[in-house]
Amino acid sequence: MASNAPLFSAVSSSARQLLLLLRCIAFTKKALVRISADGLRFSTEEGSTMESFIFLEKALFTSYTYNPPPPPSSQDDPPAPPTFEINLTSLLETLNIFSLSDPNSAKRPGGYDDFAAHRLNRHAGINAFSNRTLGVTGVCTFSYDGPGTPLSIHMSEAGVTTTCDLTTYEADNAEEIPFHRDDLALKTIMRASSLLDAITELSSMTPASIAIHASPTSSSSSRGNPNANLSLSATGALGSATVDFTTSTSSDTPVLETFHCAGRIRSNYRFAALKAAQRAMAAATKVSVRVDGEGVLSLQFLVEVEGVGSMGGGGGGGALPVAFVDFRVVPLVEGEGEGEGEGSGTERE
Ligand SMILES: *[C@@H]1O[C@H](CO)[C@@H](O)[C@H](O)[C@H]1NC(C)=O
Ligand SMILES: *[C@@H]1O[C@H](CO)[C@@H](O)[C@H](O)[C@H]1NC(C)=O
Ligand SMILES: *[C@@H]1O[C@H](CO)[C@@H](O)[C@H](O)[C@H]1NC(C)=O
């Protein structure tokens, strides 16, 4: 490898798609970035009670190069993947400007945006009615050269390159919220829009916390609870509301696609933590909702990604590439619960 090749560089064919994905986790102003040979991982966290992350695998880029420096001697492990913090607000602003050449985003009125979109479109040879498959739409290049150097984002239009250098900061050694996937109290997969509807409905109560109850199928009594179900409930100043999901349905596409629940559980979370995932709920098609034995909630959203070039070819076959957006939320412990007497974290029976 030539020593002047950057440590990392990648080309995205759609700044807009990256923007839509990264917005899913943009509930804080800073993000931690980790670069590896397989992709880019962005994570955000709030205190140590919730975190979110997204992994942009290299297949989502039209080209992706990571040239780790060789270890000092062949006995040594390769160096740890570069990790740094960036200002997520500035990154999103940059991607937003670069995505203005994308036909889908070029329609918004507004002086500067119109002007910028016009300028970019003129150079890229596209207009607001062209398809994203035509011409160049928001192609941008990322590069990073190691600790102390910025994350640079370039966009070229007809020989003019615009570059934004985002300052990178040394990362705190962030601890991840442990999630015990071998010890699950609940696992269900549902349409992300169903969860979004439920959270939107519960929001009207302006609740501080949300309770998740789940119960397995009970075969013993027909009057009791013949169907496994999951309910989300919230109590606020304006009253309380509950949204129930059940596995029983006459439809071919049940709301809960899979449902595994060993025993009744009840767990409370800060409502704001679930609201922070609303953008992910809106962007995703499906969500896997899991609660582990400690009551930690994991929401994994599957987002279909349109309009990105896939490297390594072969990706065709009709299926869109996907990205996963993850949220983890620590349950409220006794005493933190709002308004309800039984405010303990998680109960299993
Ligand atoms: C992050 O960037 C935004 C917009 O570019 C700026 O307003 C804000 O002050 C920056 N935050 C930090 C911590 O640098
Ligand atoms: C854009 O592509 C879609 C299918 O991918 C097609 O249905 C539509 O007619 C195209 N629009 C234009 C303006 O070419
Ligand atoms: C489940 O459904 C039953 C009725 O079928 C209902 O009584 C119960 O409240 C629902 N929720 C839970 C968590 O069991």
Coordinates of C-alpha atoms and ligand atoms in Angstrom, one line a residue:
M1 CA 0.0 0.0 0.0
A2 CA 1.3 3.4 -0.8
S3 CA 1.9 5.3 2.4
N4 CA 0.0 8.3 1.2
A5 CA -3.3 6.4 0.7
P6 CA -5.8 7.5 3.3
L7 CA -6.4 5.2 6.3
F8 CA -10.0 5.1 5.2
S9 CA -12.1 6.2 2.3
A10 CA -15.5 5.4 1.0
V11 CA -17.8 6.6 -1.7
S12 CA -21.5 6.8 -1.2
S13 CA -23.8 7.2 -4.2
S14 CA -26.6 8.7 -2.0
A15 CA -25.9 11.3 0.6
R16 CA -29.6 11.4 1.1
Q17 CA -29.9 7.8 2.2
L18 CA -27.0 8.1 4.6
L19 CA -28.8 11.2 6.0
L20 CA -32.1 9.3 6.4
L21 CA -30.3 6.4 8.2
L22 CA -28.2 8.6 10.5
R23 CA -31.2 10.7 11.4
C24 CA -32.6 7.6 13.0
I25 CA -30.1 7.8 15.8
A26 CA -29.7 11.6 16.0
F27 CA -31.2 12.2 19.4
T28 CA -27.9 13.6 20.7
K29 CA -25.5 16.0 19.2
K30 CA -22.4 13.8 19.3
A31 CA -21.8 10.4 17.7
L32 CA -19.1 7.9 18.2
V33 CA -17.7 6.5 14.9
R34 CA -15.9 3.3 14.5
I35 CA -14.2 2.3 11.3
S36 CA -13.5 -1.2 10.4
A37 CA -12.8 -3.3 7.4
D38 CA -16.5 -4.3 7.3
G39 CA -18.1 -1.0 7.6
L40 CA -18.8 2.2 9.6
R41 CA -20.5 2.0 12.9
F42 CA -22.2 5.2 14.3
S43 CA -23.5 5.2 17.9
T44 CA -25.1 7.7 20.2
E45 CA -26.1 7.4 23.8
E46 CA -27.9 9.3 26.5
G47 CA -26.3 8.9 30.0
S48 CA -25.9 5.2 30.4
T49 CA -29.6 4.4 30.2
M50 CA -30.1 4.3 26.4
E51 CA -27.9 4.0 23.4
S52 CA -28.4 3.5 19.7
F53 CA -26.2 2.4 16.9
I54 CA -26.2 1.8 13.2
F55 CA -23.8 -0.2 11.2
L56 CA -23.3 0.9 7.6
E57 CA -21.8 -2.2 6.0
K58 CA -19.4 -1.6 3.2
A59 CA -21.9 -3.0 0.7
L60 CA -23.9 0.2 1.2
F61 CA -21.0 2.1 -0.4
T62 CA -20.0 2.1 -4.0
S63 CA -16.4 1.8 -2.9
Y64 CA -15.0 1.2 0.6
T65 CA -11.3 1.1 1.5
Y66 CA -9.7 0.6 4.9
N67 CA -6.0 0.4 5.0
P68 CA -5.0 -0.3 8.5
P69 CA -1.3 0.3 9.2
P70 CA 0.7 -3.0 9.5
P71 CA 1.3 -4.1 13.1
P72 CA 4.8 -3.2 14.3
S73 CA 5.8 -6.8 14.1
S74 CA 4.1 -9.8 12.7
Q75 CA 3.5 -11.2 16.2
D76 CA 1.4 -8.2 17.2
D77 CA -2.3 -8.0 16.8
P78 CA -3.5 -5.6 14.2
P79 CA -4.2 -2.1 15.6
A80 CA -7.6 -1.4 17.1
P81 CA -10.1 0.0 14.6
P82 CA -10.1 3.8 14.6
T83 CA -12.7 5.3 16.9
F84 CA -13.5 8.9 17.4
E85 CA -16.3 11.3 18.2
I86 CA -17.8 13.8 15.8
N87 CA -20.4 16.5 15.9
L88 CA -23.4 14.6 14.5
T89 CA -25.4 17.9 13.9
S90 CA -22.7 19.1 11.6
L91 CA -22.4 15.8 9.8
L92 CA -26.2 15.8 9.2
E93 CA -26.1 19.4 8.0
T94 CA -23.3 18.5 5.5
L95 CA -25.1 15.4 4.2
N96 CA -28.3 17.5 3.9
I97 CA -26.5 20.1 1.7
F98 CA -24.9 17.3 -0.4
S99 CA -28.2 15.5 -0.8
L100 CA -29.8 18.5 -2.4
S101 CA -28.9 17.2 -5.8
D102 CA -31.1 14.2 -5.1
P103 CA -34.3 14.6 -6.9
N104 CA -36.4 13.6 -3.9
S105 CA -35.1 16.4 -1.7
A106 CA -34.8 19.1 -4.3
K107 CA -38.5 20.1 -4.2
R108 CA -38.5 21.8 -0.9
P109 CA -39.1 25.5 -1.3
G110 CA -36.7 27.9 0.3
G111 CA -34.2 30.4 -1.1
Y112 CA -30.9 28.9 -0.3
D113 CA -32.0 25.3 -0.8
D114 CA -33.5 26.1 -4.2
F115 CA -30.3 27.9 -5.3
A116 CA -28.0 25.1 -4.1
A117 CA -30.2 22.4 -5.6
H118 CA -30.3 24.3 -8.9
R119 CA -26.6 24.7 -8.9
L120 CA -25.9 21.0 -8.0
N121 CA -28.5 19.7 -10.5
R122 CA -27.2 21.8 -13.3
H123 CA -23.7 20.4 -12.8
A124 CA -24.9 16.8 -12.2
G125 CA -27.2 17.0 -15.3
I126 CA -30.4 16.0 -13.5
N127 CA -33.5 17.8 -12.6
A128 CA -36.3 17.4 -10.1
F129 CA -38.2 15.0 -12.3
S130 CA -35.4 12.6 -13.2
N131 CA -35.1 9.2 -11.6
R132 CA -32.5 8.6 -9.0
T133 CA -31.0 6.0 -11.3
L134 CA -30.1 8.6 -13.7
G135 CA -27.1 10.9 -13.4
V136 CA -25.2 11.6 -10.2
T137 CA -27.3 12.1 -7.2
G138 CA -25.6 13.1 -4.0
V139 CA -22.4 11.1 -4.6
C140 CA -20.0 11.9 -1.8
T141 CA -16.6 10.6 -0.6
F142 CA -15.6 10.2 3.0
S143 CA -12.0 10.0 4.1
Y144 CA -10.1 9.9 7.4
D145 CA -6.4 9.6 8.0
G146 CA -6.0 8.8 11.6
P147 CA -6.2 10.3 15.1
G148 CA -6.1 14.1 15.1
T149 CA -7.2 14.4 11.5
P150 CA -10.7 15.4 10.4
L151 CA -13.4 13.2 8.8
S152 CA -13.5 14.8 5.3
I153 CA -16.5 14.7 3.1
H154 CA -16.1 15.7 -0.5
M155 CA -18.5 16.1 -3.3
S156 CA -17.5 16.7 -6.9
E157 CA -19.6 18.5 -9.4
A158 CA -18.2 19.1 -12.8
G159 CA -14.7 19.5 -11.7
V160 CA -15.5 21.6 -8.6
T161 CA -15.0 19.7 -5.3
T162 CA -16.7 20.9 -2.2
T163 CA -15.0 19.6 1.0
C164 CA -16.3 19.7 4.5
D165 CA -13.8 18.8 7.2
L166 CA -15.5 17.6 10.4
T167 CA -13.3 17.8 13.5
T168 CA -12.8 14.5 15.2
Y169 CA -12.5 14.2 18.9
E170 CA -10.9 11.6 21.0
A171 CA -13.5 9.1 22.1
D172 CA -14.4 8.4 25.6
N173 CA -14.2 4.7 26.3
A174 CA -17.9 4.3 26.0
E175 CA -19.3 1.2 27.7
E176 CA -22.1 -0.5 25.9
I177 CA -25.3 -1.5 27.6
P178 CA -25.1 -5.2 28.0
F179 CA -27.8 -7.2 26.4
H180 CA -28.2 -10.9 27.1
R181 CA -29.4 -12.4 23.9
D182 CA -29.1 -15.9 25.4
D183 CA -31.5 -15.0 28.2
L184 CA -34.6 -13.5 26.6
A185 CA -37.8 -12.9 28.4
L186 CA -39.6 -11.7 25.3
K187 CA -38.9 -11.7 21.6
T188 CA -41.3 -10.6 19.0
I189 CA -41.1 -9.2 15.5
M190 CA -43.7 -6.7 14.2
R191 CA -44.2 -4.0 11.6
A192 CA -42.3 -0.9 12.6
S193 CA -45.4 1.2 11.7
S194 CA -47.5 -0.6 14.3
L195 CA -45.0 0.3 17.0
L196 CA -44.9 3.9 15.7
D197 CA -48.7 4.1 15.8
A198 CA -48.7 2.8 19.3
I199 CA -46.0 5.2 20.6
T200 CA -47.7 8.1 18.8
E201 CA -51.0 7.3 20.4
L202 CA -49.5 6.9 23.9
S203 CA -47.7 10.2 23.4
S204 CA -50.9 12.1 23.7
M205 CA -50.9 11.2 27.5
T206 CA -47.6 13.0 27.8
P207 CA -46.4 10.1 30.0
A208 CA -43.1 9.9 31.8
S209 CA -42.8 6.2 31.6
I210 CA -44.1 3.3 29.5
A211 CA -44.8 -0.2 30.7
I212 CA -44.4 -3.2 28.5
H213 CA -46.4 -6.3 29.5
A214 CA -46.3 -9.6 27.7
S215 CA -47.9 -12.8 28.4
P216 CA -47.6 -16.2 26.8
T217 CA -50.4 -18.3 25.4
S218 CA -52.3 -20.0 28.2
S219 CA -54.0 -23.2 27.1
S220 CA -55.6 -23.9 30.4
S221 CA -58.5 -21.5 30.3
S222 CA -60.5 -20.2 27.5
R223 CA -61.7 -17.3 29.5
G224 CA -58.3 -16.2 30.8
N225 CA -55.9 -15.3 28.0
P226 CA -56.2 -17.7 25.1
N227 CA -53.8 -15.7 23.0
A228 CA -50.4 -14.5 23.7
N229 CA -50.2 -10.8 23.7
L230 CA -48.1 -7.8 24.3
S231 CA -49.3 -4.5 25.6
L232 CA -47.8 -1.1 26.0
S233 CA -49.3 1.3 28.5
A234 CA -48.6 4.7 29.7
T235 CA -50.0 7.0 32.3
G236 CA -49.7 10.7 32.3
A237 CA -51.3 13.9 33.6
L238 CA -54.1 13.4 31.0
G239 CA -55.0 9.9 31.9
S240 CA -53.8 6.5 30.8
A241 CA -53.8 4.5 27.6
T242 CA -52.9 1.0 26.6
V243 CA -52.2 -0.5 23.2
D244 CA -52.6 -4.2 22.9
F245 CA -51.1 -6.5 20.3
T246 CA -52.2 -10.0 20.0
T247 CA -50.9 -13.0 18.1
S248 CA -54.5 -14.0 17.2
T249 CA -55.8 -12.5 14.0
S250 CA -57.9 -13.5 11.1
S251 CA -55.5 -11.7 8.8
D252 CA -52.7 -13.4 6.9
T253 CA -50.3 -10.9 8.2
P254 CA -50.6 -10.8 12.0
V255 CA -49.2 -7.8 13.7
L256 CA -46.9 -10.0 15.8
E257 CA -45.0 -12.1 13.3
T258 CA -43.2 -14.1 15.8
F259 CA -43.8 -14.2 19.5
H260 CA -41.7 -15.9 22.1
C261 CA -42.5 -15.2 25.8
A262 CA -41.7 -17.8 28.4
G263 CA -43.7 -16.2 31.3
R264 CA -45.6 -13.0 32.0
I265 CA -43.3 -10.0 32.1
R266 CA -43.8 -6.4 33.0
S267 CA -41.1 -3.8 32.6
N268 CA -41.0 0.0 32.7
Y269 CA -38.9 2.4 30.6
R270 CA -38.6 6.1 30.3
F271 CA -41.1 7.2 27.7
A272 CA -38.6 9.6 26.2
A273 CA -36.3 6.7 25.3
L274 CA -38.9 5.2 23.1
K275 CA -39.8 8.5 21.6
A276 CA -36.2 8.9 20.6
A277 CA -36.6 5.9 18.4
Q278 CA -39.6 7.4 16.5
R279 CA -37.5 8.3 13.4
A280 CA -36.2 4.7 13.2
M281 CA -39.8 3.4 13.6
A282 CA -40.9 5.6 10.7
A283 CA -37.9 4.6 8.5
A284 CA -38.0 0.9 9.1
T285 CA -40.2 -1.8 7.8
K286 CA -39.9 -4.3 10.7
V287 CA -38.7 -4.2 14.2
S288 CA -37.6 -7.0 16.5
V289 CA -38.6 -6.2 20.1
R290 CA -36.6 -8.1 22.7
V291 CA -36.4 -7.9 26.5
D292 CA -33.7 -9.8 28.3
G293 CA -33.7 -11.4 31.7
E294 CA -32.5 -8.1 33.3
G295 CA -35.3 -6.1 31.6
V296 CA -33.0 -4.4 29.1
L297 CA -35.1 -3.6 26.0
S298 CA -33.6 -4.0 22.6
L299 CA -35.3 -2.6 19.5
Q300 CA -33.7 -3.7 16.2
F301 CA -35.1 -1.9 13.2
L302 CA -34.7 -3.2 9.7
V303 CA -34.5 -0.4 7.2
E304 CA -34.5 -1.0 3.5
V305 CA -32.1 1.2 1.8
E306 CA -32.9 2.5 -1.6
G307 CA -30.8 4.2 -4.2
V308 CA -27.3 3.1 -3.0
G309 CA -24.8 1.5 -5.2
S310 CA -23.8 -1.9 -4.0
M311 CA -20.1 -2.8 -4.2
G312 CA -18.9 -6.2 -5.2
G313 CA -21.8 -6.5 -7.6
G314 CA -24.1 -9.5 -7.4
G315 CA -26.3 -7.6 -5.0
G316 CA -29.2 -7.5 -7.5
G317 CA -31.9 -10.1 -7.3
G318 CA -34.5 -7.5 -6.5
A319 CA -33.9 -7.4 -2.7
L320 CA -33.0 -4.0 -1.4
P321 CA -29.9 -3.7 0.7
V322 CA -30.8 -3.3 4.4
A323 CA -29.4 -1.5 7.4
F324 CA -30.1 -2.3 11.0
V325 CA -30.7 0.4 13.5
D326 CA -30.5 -0.7 17.2
F327 CA -31.7 0.9 20.4
R328 CA -31.1 -0.4 23.8
V329 CA -32.9 0.9 26.8
V330 CA -32.3 0.1 30.5
P331 CA -35.5 -0.5 32.5
L332 CA -36.5 1.9 35.3
V333 CA -35.8 0.6 38.7
E334 CA -38.1 0.7 41.7
G335 CA -38.8 4.3 42.8
E336 CA -38.1 5.8 39.4
G337 CA -41.5 4.8 38.0
E338 CA -43.9 7.6 37.6
G339 CA -47.4 7.5 39.1
E340 CA -47.8 3.8 39.6
G341 CA -47.3 1.9 42.8
E342 CA -45.8 -1.1 41.2
G343 CA -42.9 0.7 39.7
S344 CA -40.3 -2.0 39.9
G345 CA -38.1 -2.7 36.9
T346 CA -39.0 -6.1 35.5
E347 CA -41.0 -8.9 36.9
R348 CA -41.1 -12.4 35.6
E349 CA -43.4 -15.1 36.8
Ligands
LIG1 C1 -22.1 21.1 16.4 O1 -22.4 21.7 15.1 C2 -23.5 22.6 15.2 C3 -23.8 23.0 13.8 O2 -22.7 22.9 12.9 C4 -23.1 23.7 16.1 O3 -24.1 24.6 16.2 C5 -22.7 23.2 17.5 O4 -22.3 24.2 18.3 C6 -21.7 22.1 17.4 N1 -21.5 21.5 18.7 C7 -20.3 21.3 19.2 C8 -20.3 20.7 20.6 O5 -19.3 21.6 18.7
LIG2 C1 -38.8 6.2 -12.3 O1 -38.6 4.8 -12.1 C2 -39.8 4.2 -11.8 C3 -39.5 2.7 -11.6 O2 -38.3 2.6 -11.0 C4 -40.8 4.3 -12.9 O3 -42.0 3.7 -12.6 C5 -41.1 5.8 -13.2 O4 -41.9 6.0 -14.3 C6 -39.8 6.5 -13.4 N1 -40.0 7.9 -13.6 C7 -39.4 8.7 -14.5 C8 -39.8 10.1 -14.5 O5 -38.7 8.2 -15.3
LIG3 C1 -54.0 -9.9 26.9 O1 -55.3 -10.3 26.5 C2 -56.2 -10.5 27.5 C3 -57.5 -10.9 26.9 O2 -57.3 -11.8 25.9 C4 -56.4 -9.3 28.4 O3 -57.2 -9.5 29.5 C5 -55.0 -8.8 28.8 O4 -55.1 -7.6 29.5 C6 -54.1 -8.7 27.6 N1 -52.8 -8.2 28.0 C7 -51.9 -8.9 28.7 C8 -50.5 -8.3 28.9 O5 -52.1 -10.0 29.1

